[in-house]
Amino acid sequence: MHPNKKRLRRSMMFLNCQKPGLIKDPYIYKPDSIMLDLEDAVAENQKDAARYSLFHALQEIDYHGVERVVRINGLDTPHWKEDIRVCVAGGADTIRIAKTETAQDVRTVEEHVLAAEREFGRPEGSTLLMAALESCKGVLNALEVCQSSDRLIGIALSGGDYTKDLQTTITGTGVELMGARQHMIMAARAAGVQCWDTVFTNLDDMEGFEKETRMIKLMGFDGKSLVNPRQIAVVHKVFTPAEKEIVFAEKVVREIDDKKAKGIGVFTVDGKMIDIAFYDGAKRTLAMAKAAGVYKGEL
Ligand SMILES: CC(C)(COP(=O)(O)OP(=O)(O)OC[C@H]1O[C@@H](n2cnc3c(N)ncnc32)[C@H](O)[C@@H]1OP(=O)(O)O)[C@@H](O)C(=O)NCCC(=O)NCCSC(=O)C[C@@](O)(CC(=O)O)C(=O)O
Ligand SMILES: [Mg+2]
C-alpha cells in the first residue's frame, strides 16, 4: 500500500491556482492538505495561466510536508487531460477528480495518470487519487467509486454542486445533505477508504461551522474540505482526540489486553461496560492522536 494512503486528513483547504498570492505559502496555516484548484475557482479563460502557476509552485515551493492535492477539471471538459499531465509533471501528491460519477471515471483518470508518470519519469503508482461526488448519480455510485482503484484514498462530498443537482439549496441545517453524508460514509467504510465532508462557505458564521464540524465528526467523517485558513483551527480542535479521550483509550486497550489474558470478556473501565468491541475504536483514537502529534505513547 502507498505509505500516504491513510495519512491524517482532517483539514483540506482549497486555494485558487489563479492567485499566486494564495498558493505561495499556505503551509503557514498548517492544514493537513491543501487543494490547489484548477476547476471552478479558476475562470474559463485563465486555465492555462493557472496550470502554469501550479507547475512552478509544485516544482519550487517547499510546502513543509503539507499534502499537495490538485483539483482537476471534470471529465466533461476539454481541460482534464492537460491538468493531469501538469499535476504529474509537477509532482503533485494527490489528484482530486471533480464531479466524479462512476468507477469508470476514476479508472479513466488512472490510465492518464499512469501514462503521465511514464512520460515524466515519476514512479508508477506514486500519484494518489480522491473523488469528489457532486451529483445524485455520483453519490448513489459511492461504493463502486470507492472500490475503483488502488490509488483512491477516499471520496469527498461537494455540497454546492450536489444540492444544485438535487434541486434544493444549502440551508445550514444539514437536512438536505443528510442522506448523501450517511450514504457516503457507509460506502467509504465498507471499502476501507477515507471520507470528507463538503465546504462551509459562510465565513462569518464560525459558530455554525463548529456545530457542523462536530456533527460530521460524530457521523464518522475523516475531515472536511475548507475554503479559508480561519476554519483550520476549529477542524483540528474537533478532530484531534482530547487528553481525557486519550487517557481513557489507553486504559481500554491495556484493560482489554490484561483481561483477555485472564480469560475475562466483559468488565468496566471508569464505570463503563467494556468488551472486545471497544478495542479497535480505542486503538483508532490513539493512532489519530499520534498522527496529530498529541500522543507519544507506545499503544
Ligand atoms: C473565500 C475567500 C475569497 C475569502 O477571502 P478573504 O481574503 O476575504 O479572506 P480572509 O479571511 O480575509 O483572508 C485572510 C488571509 O488568509 C488568506 N487566505 C484566504 N483564503 C485562503 C485560502 N483558501 N488559502 C490560503 N490563504 C487564504 C488571505 O489571502 C489573507 O491573507 P493576508 O492578506 O496575507 O492576511 C478566500 O478564502 C478563498 O479564495 N478561498 C478559497 C475559495 C476556493 O478555492 N473555492 C473553490 C472551492 S469550493 C467549490 O468549488 C465548491 C465545491 O466544489 C466544493 C467541494 O468540492 O467540496 C462544491 O461543489 O461544493
Ligand atoms: Mg463543485
Short mmCIF file of C-alpha atoms and ligand atoms in Angstrom, two decimals:
data_model
loop_
_atom_site.label_atom_id
_atom_site.label_comp_id
_atom_site.label_asym_id
_atom_site.label_seq_id
_atom_site.Cartn_x
_atom_site.Cartn_y
_atom_site.Cartn_z
CA MET A 1 0.00 0.00 0.00
CA HIS A 2 1.15 3.57 -0.73
CA PRO A 3 2.60 4.97 2.56
CA ASN A 4 0.38 8.07 2.41
CA LYS A 5 -2.90 6.37 1.58
CA LYS A 6 -4.21 6.57 5.15
CA ARG A 7 -2.45 9.72 6.37
CA LEU A 8 -4.21 12.23 8.60
CA ARG A 9 -6.53 14.44 6.54
CA ARG A 10 -8.66 16.47 8.95
CA SER A 11 -8.35 19.77 7.11
CA MET A 12 -8.14 20.05 3.32
CA MET A 13 -8.01 23.71 2.30
CA PHE A 14 -8.89 24.88 -1.20
CA LEU A 15 -6.89 27.61 -2.84
CA ASN A 16 -7.24 29.13 -6.25
CA CYS A 17 -4.37 28.43 -8.66
CA GLN A 18 -5.23 31.68 -10.40
CA LYS A 19 -3.96 33.59 -7.35
CA PRO A 20 -0.17 33.34 -6.85
CA GLY A 21 -0.56 35.22 -3.55
CA LEU A 22 -2.57 32.33 -2.13
CA ILE A 23 -0.50 29.43 -3.44
CA LYS A 24 2.91 30.73 -2.40
CA ASP A 25 2.77 30.00 1.35
CA PRO A 26 -0.45 28.30 2.63
CA TYR A 27 1.66 25.88 4.72
CA ILE A 28 1.99 28.67 7.30
CA TYR A 29 -1.59 27.89 8.39
CA LYS A 30 -0.67 24.20 8.92
CA PRO A 31 -3.59 22.44 7.22
CA ASP A 32 -3.15 18.68 6.76
CA SER A 33 -3.67 19.11 3.00
CA ILE A 34 -4.01 21.95 0.54
CA MET A 35 -6.19 21.57 -2.53
CA LEU A 36 -4.80 23.63 -5.39
CA ASP A 37 -7.81 24.30 -7.57
CA LEU A 38 -7.79 24.22 -11.36
CA GLU A 39 -11.56 23.78 -11.55
CA ASP A 40 -14.39 26.11 -10.56
CA ALA A 41 -12.34 28.78 -8.75
CA VAL A 42 -10.40 29.38 -11.98
CA ALA A 43 -12.09 31.42 -14.71
CA GLU A 44 -12.56 29.58 -18.00
CA ASN A 45 -10.12 31.80 -19.91
CA GLN A 46 -7.46 31.52 -17.19
CA LYS A 47 -7.00 27.73 -17.17
CA ASP A 48 -3.62 27.81 -18.96
CA ALA A 49 -2.27 30.52 -16.68
CA ALA A 50 -3.45 28.62 -13.60
CA ARG A 51 -1.71 25.43 -14.79
CA TYR A 52 1.48 27.39 -15.40
CA SER A 53 1.42 28.80 -11.83
CA LEU A 54 0.59 25.36 -10.46
CA PHE A 55 3.52 23.67 -12.19
CA HIS A 56 6.03 26.21 -10.86
CA ALA A 57 4.52 26.11 -7.37
CA LEU A 58 4.76 22.31 -7.24
CA GLN A 59 8.32 22.40 -8.51
CA GLU A 60 9.71 25.28 -6.49
CA ILE A 61 7.81 25.73 -3.22
CA ASP A 62 8.59 23.68 -0.12
CA TYR A 63 5.15 23.04 1.39
CA HIS A 64 6.72 21.66 4.58
CA GLY A 65 5.05 18.25 4.47
CA VAL A 66 1.52 19.55 3.83
CA GLU A 67 -0.10 17.22 1.31
CA ARG A 68 -0.44 18.83 -2.14
CA VAL A 69 -3.74 17.82 -3.68
CA VAL A 70 -4.72 19.31 -7.05
CA ARG A 71 -8.37 19.51 -8.08
CA ILE A 72 -8.60 18.88 -11.82
CA ASN A 73 -11.48 19.79 -14.12
CA GLY A 74 -14.23 17.25 -14.71
CA LEU A 75 -14.17 14.66 -17.48
CA ASP A 76 -16.88 16.54 -19.36
CA THR A 77 -14.48 19.45 -20.02
CA PRO A 78 -11.64 19.99 -22.51
CA HIS A 79 -9.18 20.59 -19.64
CA TRP A 80 -8.71 17.44 -17.58
CA LYS A 81 -6.10 15.65 -19.71
CA GLU A 82 -3.71 18.60 -19.67
CA ASP A 83 -4.47 19.14 -15.96
CA ILE A 84 -3.30 15.58 -15.25
CA ARG A 85 -0.08 16.00 -17.24
CA VAL A 86 0.80 19.17 -15.34
CA CYS A 87 -0.05 17.63 -11.94
CA VAL A 88 2.16 14.64 -12.59
CA ALA A 89 4.98 16.59 -14.23
CA GLY A 90 4.99 18.96 -11.23
CA GLY A 91 4.90 16.09 -8.70
CA ALA A 92 1.51 16.57 -7.02
CA ASP A 93 0.85 14.10 -4.20
CA THR A 94 -2.83 13.56 -4.99
CA ILE A 95 -5.35 14.44 -7.69
CA ARG A 96 -8.93 15.31 -6.71
CA ILE A 97 -11.26 14.40 -9.56
CA ALA A 98 -14.07 16.96 -9.71
CA LYS A 99 -17.62 15.80 -10.48
CA THR A 100 -16.89 12.07 -10.36
CA GLU A 101 -19.92 9.97 -11.27
CA THR A 102 -18.74 6.40 -11.83
CA ALA A 103 -15.94 3.94 -11.13
CA GLN A 104 -15.08 4.22 -14.83
CA ASP A 105 -14.38 7.95 -14.37
CA VAL A 106 -11.72 7.08 -11.78
CA ARG A 107 -10.24 4.34 -13.98
CA THR A 108 -10.08 6.73 -16.95
CA VAL A 109 -8.16 9.27 -14.86
CA GLU A 110 -5.93 6.48 -13.54
CA GLU A 111 -4.96 5.44 -17.10
CA HIS A 112 -3.95 9.00 -17.94
CA VAL A 113 -2.06 9.40 -14.65
CA LEU A 114 -0.08 6.24 -15.36
CA ALA A 115 0.73 7.45 -18.89
CA ALA A 116 1.91 10.79 -17.42
CA GLU A 117 4.03 9.07 -14.76
CA ARG A 118 5.78 7.17 -17.58
CA GLU A 119 6.10 10.32 -19.72
CA PHE A 120 7.65 12.42 -16.94
CA GLY A 121 9.69 9.70 -15.24
CA ARG A 122 7.69 9.69 -11.99
CA PRO A 123 7.45 6.40 -10.05
CA GLU A 124 4.46 4.42 -11.27
CA GLY A 125 1.68 4.45 -8.68
CA SER A 126 3.11 7.46 -6.83
CA THR A 127 0.18 9.81 -7.62
CA LEU A 128 -2.86 9.17 -5.41
CA LEU A 129 -6.47 9.93 -6.33
CA MET A 130 -9.53 11.20 -4.49
CA ALA A 131 -13.00 11.52 -5.97
CA ALA A 132 -15.38 14.42 -5.37
CA LEU A 133 -19.02 13.33 -5.63
CA GLU A 134 -21.08 16.32 -6.76
CA SER A 135 -24.28 14.85 -8.21
CA CYS A 136 -27.04 12.44 -7.22
CA LYS A 137 -25.63 9.88 -9.64
CA GLY A 138 -22.15 10.22 -8.15
CA VAL A 139 -23.42 9.89 -4.57
CA LEU A 140 -25.55 6.85 -5.45
CA ASN A 141 -22.45 5.24 -7.03
CA ALA A 142 -20.30 5.93 -3.97
CA LEU A 143 -19.46 2.29 -3.24
CA GLU A 144 -18.31 1.45 -6.78
CA VAL A 145 -16.26 4.66 -6.85
CA CYS A 146 -14.63 3.72 -3.52
CA GLN A 147 -13.71 0.31 -4.94
CA SER A 148 -12.48 1.58 -8.32
CA SER A 149 -8.72 1.88 -7.85
CA ASP A 150 -5.83 1.08 -5.51
CA ARG A 151 -4.76 4.69 -5.85
CA LEU A 152 -8.06 6.00 -4.48
CA ILE A 153 -7.65 7.41 -0.96
CA GLY A 154 -11.27 8.41 -0.48
CA ILE A 155 -14.37 10.34 -1.51
CA ALA A 156 -15.43 13.91 -0.78
CA LEU A 157 -18.93 15.32 -0.73
CA SER A 158 -19.27 18.52 -2.77
CA GLY A 159 -22.38 20.11 -1.35
CA GLY A 160 -22.72 23.09 -3.68
CA ASP A 161 -22.99 21.14 -6.92
CA TYR A 162 -24.78 18.24 -5.23
CA THR A 163 -27.63 20.39 -3.86
CA LYS A 164 -27.94 22.06 -7.25
CA ASP A 165 -28.46 18.61 -8.80
CA LEU A 166 -30.86 17.63 -6.01
CA GLN A 167 -32.81 20.83 -6.83
CA THR A 168 -32.53 22.33 -3.38
CA THR A 169 -30.16 24.70 -1.58
CA ILE A 170 -27.74 24.58 1.33
CA THR A 171 -29.65 25.75 4.40
CA GLY A 172 -27.10 25.32 7.17
CA THR A 173 -29.37 22.85 8.96
CA GLY A 174 -27.78 19.84 7.25
CA VAL A 175 -31.19 18.37 6.33
CA GLU A 176 -30.57 18.49 2.57
CA LEU A 177 -27.14 16.81 2.91
CA MET A 178 -28.02 14.17 5.49
CA GLY A 179 -28.80 11.32 3.07
CA ALA A 180 -25.66 11.86 0.99
CA ARG A 181 -23.47 12.14 4.06
CA GLN A 182 -24.81 8.94 5.60
CA HIS A 183 -24.60 7.02 2.32
CA MET A 184 -21.08 8.18 1.50
CA ILE A 185 -19.58 7.47 4.89
CA MET A 186 -21.04 3.94 4.85
CA ALA A 187 -19.65 3.32 1.34
CA ALA A 188 -16.22 4.61 2.33
CA ARG A 189 -16.08 2.48 5.47
CA ALA A 190 -17.28 -0.60 3.57
CA ALA A 191 -14.44 -0.11 1.07
CA GLY A 192 -11.80 0.91 3.63
CA VAL A 193 -11.14 4.41 2.26
CA GLN A 194 -11.44 7.89 3.77
CA CYS A 195 -14.39 10.28 3.52
CA TRP A 196 -14.54 14.10 3.75
CA ASP A 197 -17.38 16.49 4.22
CA THR A 198 -18.11 19.47 2.00
CA VAL A 199 -17.07 23.12 2.39
CA PHE A 200 -18.85 25.59 4.71
CA THR A 201 -18.97 28.88 2.85
CA ASN A 202 -20.35 31.36 5.41
CA LEU A 203 -17.09 32.66 6.83
CA ASP A 204 -18.89 34.95 9.27
CA ASP A 205 -20.71 32.06 10.98
CA MET A 206 -17.94 30.35 12.95
CA GLU A 207 -20.47 29.01 15.48
CA GLY A 208 -22.43 27.28 12.69
CA PHE A 209 -19.18 25.99 11.24
CA GLU A 210 -18.12 24.41 14.53
CA LYS A 211 -21.58 22.87 15.02
CA GLU A 212 -21.46 21.31 11.55
CA THR A 213 -17.89 20.08 12.09
CA ARG A 214 -18.89 18.38 15.38
CA MET A 215 -21.85 16.74 13.65
CA ILE A 216 -19.85 15.30 10.73
CA LYS A 217 -17.17 14.07 13.16
CA LEU A 218 -19.89 12.13 15.00
CA MET A 219 -21.16 10.76 11.68
CA GLY A 220 -17.74 9.22 11.08
CA PHE A 221 -16.07 11.54 8.56
CA ASP A 222 -12.27 11.85 8.49
CA GLY A 223 -12.31 15.60 7.97
CA LYS A 224 -13.63 18.45 5.91
CA SER A 225 -12.90 20.44 2.77
CA LEU A 226 -12.26 24.08 3.74
CA VAL A 227 -12.17 27.43 1.95
CA ASN A 228 -10.39 29.66 4.46
CA PRO A 229 -7.48 29.44 6.93
CA ARG A 230 -9.77 30.61 9.78
CA GLN A 231 -11.55 27.26 9.59
CA ILE A 232 -8.46 25.11 10.20
CA ALA A 233 -8.12 25.52 13.98
CA VAL A 234 -11.77 24.58 14.56
CA VAL A 235 -11.47 21.39 12.49
CA HIS A 236 -8.25 20.40 14.23
CA LYS A 237 -9.79 21.01 17.66
CA VAL A 238 -12.79 18.83 16.82
CA PHE A 239 -10.85 16.05 15.05
CA THR A 240 -7.91 15.77 17.47
CA PRO A 241 -8.58 13.49 20.45
CA ALA A 242 -8.69 15.41 23.75
CA GLU A 243 -6.40 14.43 26.65
CA LYS A 244 -9.21 12.67 28.56
CA GLU A 245 -10.16 10.63 25.45
CA ILE A 246 -6.53 9.56 25.04
CA VAL A 247 -6.22 8.54 28.70
CA PHE A 248 -9.48 6.56 28.50
CA ALA A 249 -8.47 4.87 25.22
CA GLU A 250 -5.13 3.83 26.73
CA LYS A 251 -6.93 2.34 29.74
CA VAL A 252 -9.35 0.46 27.48
CA VAL A 253 -6.55 -1.06 25.39
CA ARG A 254 -4.49 -2.04 28.45
CA GLU A 255 -7.50 -3.46 30.32
CA ILE A 256 -8.73 -5.48 27.33
CA ASP A 257 -5.22 -6.95 26.80
CA ASP A 258 -4.94 -7.71 30.51
CA LYS A 259 -8.43 -9.20 30.95
CA LYS A 260 -8.11 -11.26 27.76
CA ALA A 261 -5.00 -12.94 29.21
CA LYS A 262 -7.04 -13.71 32.35
CA GLY A 263 -9.98 -15.13 30.40
CA ILE A 264 -12.37 -12.25 31.24
CA GLY A 265 -14.56 -10.96 28.36
CA VAL A 266 -16.61 -8.13 29.87
CA PHE A 267 -15.77 -5.66 32.66
CA THR A 268 -15.90 -1.93 33.44
CA VAL A 269 -13.45 0.93 32.94
CA ASP A 270 -14.32 4.17 34.78
CA GLY A 271 -17.83 2.82 35.28
CA LYS A 272 -18.41 1.98 31.60
CA MET A 273 -19.00 -1.51 30.28
CA ILE A 274 -16.16 -2.61 28.02
CA ASP A 275 -15.65 -5.71 25.87
CA ILE A 276 -13.64 -6.58 22.76
CA ALA A 277 -15.96 -4.50 20.54
CA PHE A 278 -14.34 -1.34 22.03
CA TYR A 279 -10.76 -2.36 21.18
CA ASP A 280 -10.48 -1.08 17.60
CA GLY A 281 -12.14 2.25 18.45
CA ALA A 282 -9.69 2.85 21.30
CA LYS A 283 -6.77 1.91 19.06
CA ARG A 284 -8.07 4.30 16.38
CA THR A 285 -8.26 7.16 18.90
CA LEU A 286 -4.63 6.56 19.87
CA ALA A 287 -3.48 6.29 16.25
CA MET A 288 -5.24 9.55 15.41
CA ALA A 289 -3.75 11.27 18.46
CA LYS A 290 -0.31 10.01 17.47
CA ALA A 291 -0.71 11.22 13.88
CA ALA A 292 -1.86 14.60 15.20
CA GLY A 293 1.25 14.78 17.41
CA VAL A 294 -0.55 14.80 20.78
CA TYR A 295 0.25 11.23 21.88
CA LYS A 296 3.74 9.79 22.23
CA GLY A 297 2.81 6.52 23.98
CA GLU A 298 3.51 3.01 22.82
CA LEU A 299 -0.01 1.65 22.28
C1 LIG B 1 -13.41 32.96 0.23
C2 LIG B 1 -12.21 33.85 0.07
C3 LIG B 1 -12.29 34.57 -1.29
C4 LIG B 1 -12.21 34.90 1.19
O1 LIG B 1 -11.02 35.67 1.07
P1 LIG B 1 -10.67 36.82 2.08
O2 LIG B 1 -9.38 37.43 1.65
O3 LIG B 1 -11.85 37.72 2.21
O4 LIG B 1 -10.46 36.01 3.44
P2 LIG B 1 -9.72 36.46 4.76
O5 LIG B 1 -10.20 35.57 5.84
O6 LIG B 1 -9.82 37.92 4.97
O7 LIG B 1 -8.20 36.10 4.47
C5 LIG B 1 -7.21 36.21 5.48
C6 LIG B 1 -5.87 35.83 4.94
O8 LIG B 1 -5.89 34.45 4.53
C7 LIG B 1 -5.59 34.36 3.14
N1 LIG B 1 -6.46 33.33 2.60
C8 LIG B 1 -7.81 33.36 2.49
N2 LIG B 1 -8.26 32.25 1.96
C9 LIG B 1 -7.19 31.48 1.72
C10 LIG B 1 -7.04 30.19 1.18
N3 LIG B 1 -8.08 29.48 0.78
N4 LIG B 1 -5.80 29.68 1.10
C11 LIG B 1 -4.74 30.38 1.51
N5 LIG B 1 -4.82 31.62 2.03
C12 LIG B 1 -6.04 32.14 2.13
C13 LIG B 1 -5.89 35.73 2.58
O9 LIG B 1 -5.14 35.95 1.40
C14 LIG B 1 -5.47 36.61 3.71
O10 LIG B 1 -4.04 36.70 3.71
P3 LIG B 1 -3.31 38.07 4.13
O11 LIG B 1 -3.81 39.10 3.15
O12 LIG B 1 -1.85 37.76 3.98
O13 LIG B 1 -3.76 38.35 5.53
C15 LIG B 1 -10.89 33.01 0.18
O14 LIG B 1 -10.84 32.46 1.46
C16 LIG B 1 -10.72 31.97 -0.89
O15 LIG B 1 -10.33 32.27 -2.01
N6 LIG B 1 -11.00 30.71 -0.56
C17 LIG B 1 -10.91 29.57 -1.48
C18 LIG B 1 -12.06 29.62 -2.49
C19 LIG B 1 -12.00 28.46 -3.44
O16 LIG B 1 -10.94 27.99 -3.80
N7 LIG B 1 -13.19 27.97 -3.86
C20 LIG B 1 -13.31 26.81 -4.73
C21 LIG B 1 -13.51 25.56 -3.95
S1 LIG B 1 -15.13 25.36 -3.27
C22 LIG B 1 -16.09 24.83 -4.62
O17 LIG B 1 -15.69 24.86 -5.72
C23 LIG B 1 -17.48 24.29 -4.33
C24 LIG B 1 -17.49 22.75 -4.31
O18 LIG B 1 -16.95 22.22 -5.49
C25 LIG B 1 -16.70 22.35 -3.08
C26 LIG B 1 -16.34 20.94 -2.88
O19 LIG B 1 -15.95 20.24 -3.82
O20 LIG B 1 -16.36 20.50 -1.70
C27 LIG B 1 -18.94 22.29 -4.22
O21 LIG B 1 -19.47 21.83 -5.24
O22 LIG B 1 -19.50 22.42 -3.12
MG MG B 2 -18.25 21.76 -7.05
#
